[in-house]
mmCIF file of C-alpha atoms and ligand atoms in Angstrom:
data_model
loop_
_atom_site.group_PDB
_atom_site.id
_atom_site.type_symbol
_atom_site.label_atom_id
_atom_site.label_comp_id
_atom_site.label_asym_id
_atom_site.label_seq_id
_atom_site.Cartn_x
_atom_site.Cartn_y
_atom_site.Cartn_z
ATOM 1 C CA MET B 253 8.517 5.956 -17.665
ATOM 2 C CA ALA B 254 10.722 5.402 -15.077
ATOM 3 C CA ILE B 255 11.311 3.449 -11.931
ATOM 4 C CA LEU B 256 11.939 6.007 -9.014
ATOM 5 C CA LYS B 257 13.725 5.779 -5.686
ATOM 6 C CA VAL B 258 11.628 4.246 -2.557
ATOM 7 C CA SER B 259 12.158 6.373 0.534
ATOM 8 C CA ARG B 260 12.664 3.660 3.437
ATOM 9 C CA LEU B 261 11.744 4.084 7.054
ATOM 10 C CA GLY B 262 13.483 7.335 8.591
ATOM 11 C CA HIS B 263 12.830 9.362 5.748
ATOM 12 C CA PRO B 264 10.829 12.143 6.537
ATOM 13 C CA VAL B 265 8.450 12.160 3.891
ATOM 14 C CA LEU B 266 7.022 8.656 5.112
ATOM 15 C CA ARG B 267 5.930 10.393 8.284
ATOM 16 C CA GLN B 268 4.130 13.278 6.983
ATOM 17 C CA LYS B 269 0.203 13.390 5.699
ATOM 18 C CA ALA B 270 -0.036 13.733 2.216
ATOM 19 C CA GLN B 271 -1.768 16.330 0.187
ATOM 20 C CA ALA B 272 -5.245 15.770 -1.423
ATOM 21 C CA LEU B 273 -5.209 16.262 -5.298
ATOM 22 C CA PRO B 274 -7.283 18.624 -6.721
ATOM 23 C CA GLN B 275 -9.871 17.006 -9.172
ATOM 24 C CA LYS B 276 -9.031 19.370 -11.633
ATOM 25 C CA ASP B 277 -5.086 18.374 -11.244
ATOM 26 C CA ILE B 278 -5.144 14.543 -12.470
ATOM 27 C CA SER B 279 -5.473 14.798 -15.528
ATOM 28 C CA SER B 280 -2.310 16.851 -15.559
ATOM 29 C CA ALA B 281 0.889 15.475 -17.297
ATOM 30 C CA SER B 282 3.165 15.739 -14.213
ATOM 31 C CA ILE B 283 0.792 13.706 -12.036
ATOM 32 C CA GLN B 284 0.155 11.233 -14.842
ATOM 33 C CA ARG B 285 3.495 10.315 -15.330
ATOM 34 C CA LEU B 286 3.816 10.295 -11.057
ATOM 35 C CA ILE B 287 0.947 7.615 -11.524
ATOM 36 C CA ASP B 288 2.823 5.901 -14.509
ATOM 37 C CA ASP B 289 6.274 5.846 -12.597
ATOM 38 C CA MET B 290 4.831 4.545 -9.432
ATOM 39 C CA ILE B 291 2.916 1.761 -11.491
ATOM 40 C CA GLU B 292 6.368 0.934 -12.915
ATOM 41 C CA THR B 293 8.446 1.248 -9.558
ATOM 42 C CA MET B 294 6.045 -1.312 -7.766
ATOM 43 C CA ARG B 295 6.474 -3.401 -11.001
ATOM 44 C CA GLU B 296 9.923 -3.640 -10.582
ATOM 45 C CA TYR B 297 10.460 -3.956 -6.842
ATOM 46 C CA ASP B 298 7.128 -6.817 -6.563
ATOM 47 C CA GLY B 299 4.902 -4.758 -4.491
ATOM 48 C CA VAL B 300 1.917 -5.122 -4.046
ATOM 49 C CA GLY B 301 0.951 -1.215 -4.073
ATOM 50 C CA ILE B 302 3.304 1.920 -3.367
ATOM 51 C CA ALA B 303 1.999 5.151 -2.143
ATOM 52 C CA ALA B 304 3.442 8.682 -3.630
ATOM 53 C CA PRO B 305 5.033 9.409 -0.081
ATOM 54 C CA GLN B 306 7.095 6.202 -1.029
ATOM 55 C CA VAL B 307 8.480 7.983 -3.999
ATOM 56 C CA HIS B 308 9.213 11.284 -2.363
ATOM 57 C CA ALA B 309 5.794 12.755 -3.298
ATOM 58 C CA SER B 310 4.085 14.055 -0.298
ATOM 59 C CA LEU B 311 0.369 13.579 -2.197
ATOM 60 C CA GLU B 312 -2.991 11.158 -2.201
ATOM 61 C CA ILE B 313 -1.977 8.932 -4.585
ATOM 62 C CA ALA B 314 -1.659 5.041 -4.558
ATOM 63 C CA VAL B 315 -1.469 2.197 -6.657
ATOM 64 C CA ILE B 316 -1.943 -1.382 -5.927
ATOM 65 C CA GLU B 317 -1.519 -4.631 -8.061
ATOM 66 C CA VAL B 318 -1.461 -8.431 -7.287
ATOM 67 C CA ARG B 319 -0.304 -10.688 -10.188
ATOM 68 C CA ASP B 320 1.692 -13.535 -9.519
ATOM 69 C CA ASN B 321 3.666 -11.629 -7.239
ATOM 70 C CA PRO B 322 7.016 -13.798 -6.109
ATOM 71 C CA ARG B 323 7.022 -11.761 -2.539
ATOM 72 C CA TYR B 324 3.558 -12.940 -1.668
ATOM 73 C CA PRO B 325 3.327 -16.424 -3.033
ATOM 74 C CA GLY B 326 -0.964 -17.806 -3.264
ATOM 75 C CA VAL B 327 -2.622 -13.927 -2.457
ATOM 76 C CA PRO B 328 -5.559 -13.535 -5.019
ATOM 77 C CA GLU B 329 -4.789 -11.497 -7.732
ATOM 78 C CA ILE B 330 -5.965 -7.870 -7.716
ATOM 79 C CA PRO B 331 -6.473 -5.616 -10.914
ATOM 80 C CA LEU B 332 -4.463 -2.564 -11.616
ATOM 81 C CA THR B 333 -6.101 0.210 -9.245
ATOM 82 C CA VAL B 334 -5.446 3.691 -9.321
ATOM 83 C CA LEU B 335 -6.329 4.934 -5.802
ATOM 84 C CA ILE B 336 -6.399 9.309 -5.682
ATOM 85 C CA ASN B 337 -7.588 10.565 -2.217
ATOM 86 C CA PRO B 338 -9.179 7.620 -0.965
ATOM 87 C CA LYS B 339 -11.537 7.814 1.720
ATOM 88 C CA LEU B 340 -12.238 4.725 3.933
ATOM 89 C CA THR B 341 -15.520 3.851 5.468
ATOM 90 C CA ASP B 342 -17.685 0.473 6.991
ATOM 91 C CA LEU B 343 -14.360 -0.742 8.129
ATOM 92 C CA SER B 344 -15.559 -4.185 9.613
ATOM 93 C CA GLN B 345 -15.280 -5.121 13.008
ATOM 94 C CA GLU B 346 -13.929 -8.294 12.547
ATOM 95 C CA LYS B 347 -9.826 -8.291 12.196
ATOM 96 C CA ILE B 348 -7.476 -10.263 11.018
ATOM 97 C CA LYS B 349 -3.832 -10.995 11.323
ATOM 98 C CA MET B 350 -1.301 -12.319 8.505
ATOM 99 C CA TRP B 351 2.082 -10.961 7.665
ATOM 100 C CA GLU B 352 2.965 -8.161 5.667
ATOM 101 C CA GLY B 353 6.306 -6.154 4.576
ATOM 102 C CA CYS B 354 6.952 -2.685 2.810
ATOM 103 C CA LEU B 355 9.404 -1.447 0.434
ATOM 104 C CA SER B 356 10.412 1.565 2.677
ATOM 105 C CA VAL B 357 10.751 -1.389 5.400
ATOM 106 C CA PRO B 358 13.292 -3.608 3.341
ATOM 107 C CA ASP B 359 13.658 -7.361 4.035
ATOM 108 C CA MET B 360 11.557 -7.347 7.232
ATOM 109 C CA ARG B 361 7.803 -9.011 7.856
ATOM 110 C CA GLY B 362 5.257 -8.750 10.626
ATOM 111 C CA GLU B 363 2.062 -9.510 11.725
ATOM 112 C CA VAL B 364 -0.689 -7.467 11.227
ATOM 113 C CA PRO B 365 -4.285 -7.356 12.250
ATOM 114 C CA ARG B 366 -6.368 -5.333 9.541
ATOM 115 C CA HIS B 367 -10.727 -4.665 9.238
ATOM 116 C CA VAL B 368 -11.284 -7.458 6.922
ATOM 117 C CA ARG B 369 -13.737 -5.297 4.943
ATOM 118 C CA LEU B 370 -14.177 -1.926 3.950
ATOM 119 C CA SER B 371 -15.533 0.410 1.236
ATOM 120 C CA CYS B 372 -13.642 3.058 -0.665
ATOM 121 C CA GLU B 373 -14.376 5.988 -2.127
ATOM 122 C CA ALA B 374 -11.863 7.829 -4.484
ATOM 123 C CA TYR B 375 -10.702 9.036 -7.825
ATOM 124 C CA ASP B 376 -9.351 6.833 -10.183
ATOM 125 C CA ARG B 377 -6.642 8.126 -12.529
ATOM 126 C CA GLY B 378 -8.957 9.508 -15.095
ATOM 127 C CA GLY B 379 -10.778 12.025 -12.040
ATOM 128 C CA ARG B 380 -13.839 9.384 -12.136
ATOM 129 C CA GLU B 381 -15.269 8.646 -8.768
ATOM 130 C CA LEU B 382 -14.655 5.390 -7.526
ATOM 131 C CA LYS B 383 -16.842 3.267 -4.860
ATOM 132 C CA PHE B 384 -16.206 -0.281 -3.860
ATOM 133 C CA VAL B 385 -16.294 -2.694 -1.501
ATOM 134 C CA ALA B 386 -13.138 -4.941 -0.659
ATOM 135 C CA GLN B 387 -12.499 -7.505 1.415
ATOM 136 C CA ASP B 388 -9.450 -9.669 2.520
ATOM 137 C CA PHE B 389 -6.439 -9.066 0.981
ATOM 138 C CA TYR B 390 -7.422 -6.398 -1.221
ATOM 139 C CA ALA B 391 -8.771 -4.955 2.019
ATOM 140 C CA ARG B 392 -5.610 -5.179 4.007
ATOM 141 C CA VAL B 393 -3.792 -3.427 0.928
ATOM 142 C CA ILE B 394 -5.570 -0.622 0.652
ATOM 143 C CA GLN B 395 -5.546 -0.153 4.459
ATOM 144 C CA HIS B 396 -1.529 -0.618 4.029
ATOM 145 C CA GLU B 397 -1.660 2.173 0.974
ATOM 146 C CA TRP B 398 -3.962 4.284 2.892
ATOM 147 C CA ASP B 399 -1.835 4.189 5.863
ATOM 148 C CA HIS B 400 1.492 5.813 4.391
ATOM 149 C CA LEU B 401 -0.997 8.304 2.677
ATOM 150 C CA GLN B 402 -1.487 9.636 7.155
ATOM 151 C CA GLY B 403 2.328 9.303 7.561
ATOM 152 C CA ASN B 404 1.792 5.369 9.485
ATOM 153 C CA VAL B 405 3.806 2.395 8.397
ATOM 154 C CA TYR B 406 2.644 -0.879 8.974
ATOM 155 C CA LEU B 407 4.754 -0.914 12.388
ATOM 156 C CA ASP B 408 2.677 1.126 14.061
ATOM 157 C CA ARG B 409 -0.571 -0.938 13.256
ATOM 158 C CA MET B 410 1.388 -4.409 14.726
ATOM 159 C CA ASN B 411 0.498 -5.266 18.496
ATOM 160 C CA GLY B 412 4.067 -4.999 19.609
ATOM 161 C CA LEU B 413 7.000 -6.085 17.373
ATOM 162 C CA THR B 414 7.617 -9.225 18.957
ATOM 163 C CA THR B 415 6.610 -10.786 15.823
ATOM 164 C CA LEU B 416 9.190 -8.325 13.643
ATOM 165 C CA SER B 417 11.321 -10.821 11.607
ATOM 166 C CA HIS B 418 14.170 -10.246 9.288
ATOM 167 C CA LEU B 419 12.528 -11.775 5.615
ATOM 168 C CA ALA B 420 15.485 -14.945 5.996
ATOM 169 C CA GLU B 421 14.239 -15.684 9.409
ATOM 170 C CA TYR B 422 10.539 -15.402 8.206
ATOM 171 C CA ALA B 423 11.395 -17.609 5.410
ATOM 172 C CA LYS B 424 12.763 -20.118 7.661
ATOM 173 C CA TYR B 425 10.596 -20.160 10.573
ATOM 174 C CA TRP B 426 7.363 -18.972 9.725
ATOM 175 C CA ALA B 427 6.350 -18.940 6.238
ATOM 176 C CA GLU B 428 3.963 -21.844 5.486
HETATM 177 NI NI1 NI W 174 4.352 -0.398 2.351
#
């Protein structure tokens, strides 16, 4: 396994629509290694998720995990989840705002409205079909990672940039 270099805002890969993966390719050694490396990279940098474009691979793969995360204290745990070609439906009308950050937008936070609940269909890393309902923080992380696969970042989802804050100022003035 390897820790991969994370693309930062301005790298064109973050603005491309990622390619869907044919189901038969999921078991290939190169894709399995990429998934392992994405998991290791997410853990190394205390991410709660990472999408393949963030490691310079324009493919529809995202990994998510929350386990006692120092960047997001107090949020509920999420078991390790690998989503390939995710599709989101049944997004709730209701949205709530919460502060988000992103490994590709280092040292910044901003308030982002997100749907509270959604259904997600995807393949897992074994090529099996997943279908589940997610809500609250889990739904937020899925929407954040899904956005990366469309070439979007959380800044695009903010209602203006007035809450955009450097992490040190966020910690001083806005963190609870
Ligand atoms: Ni991100």
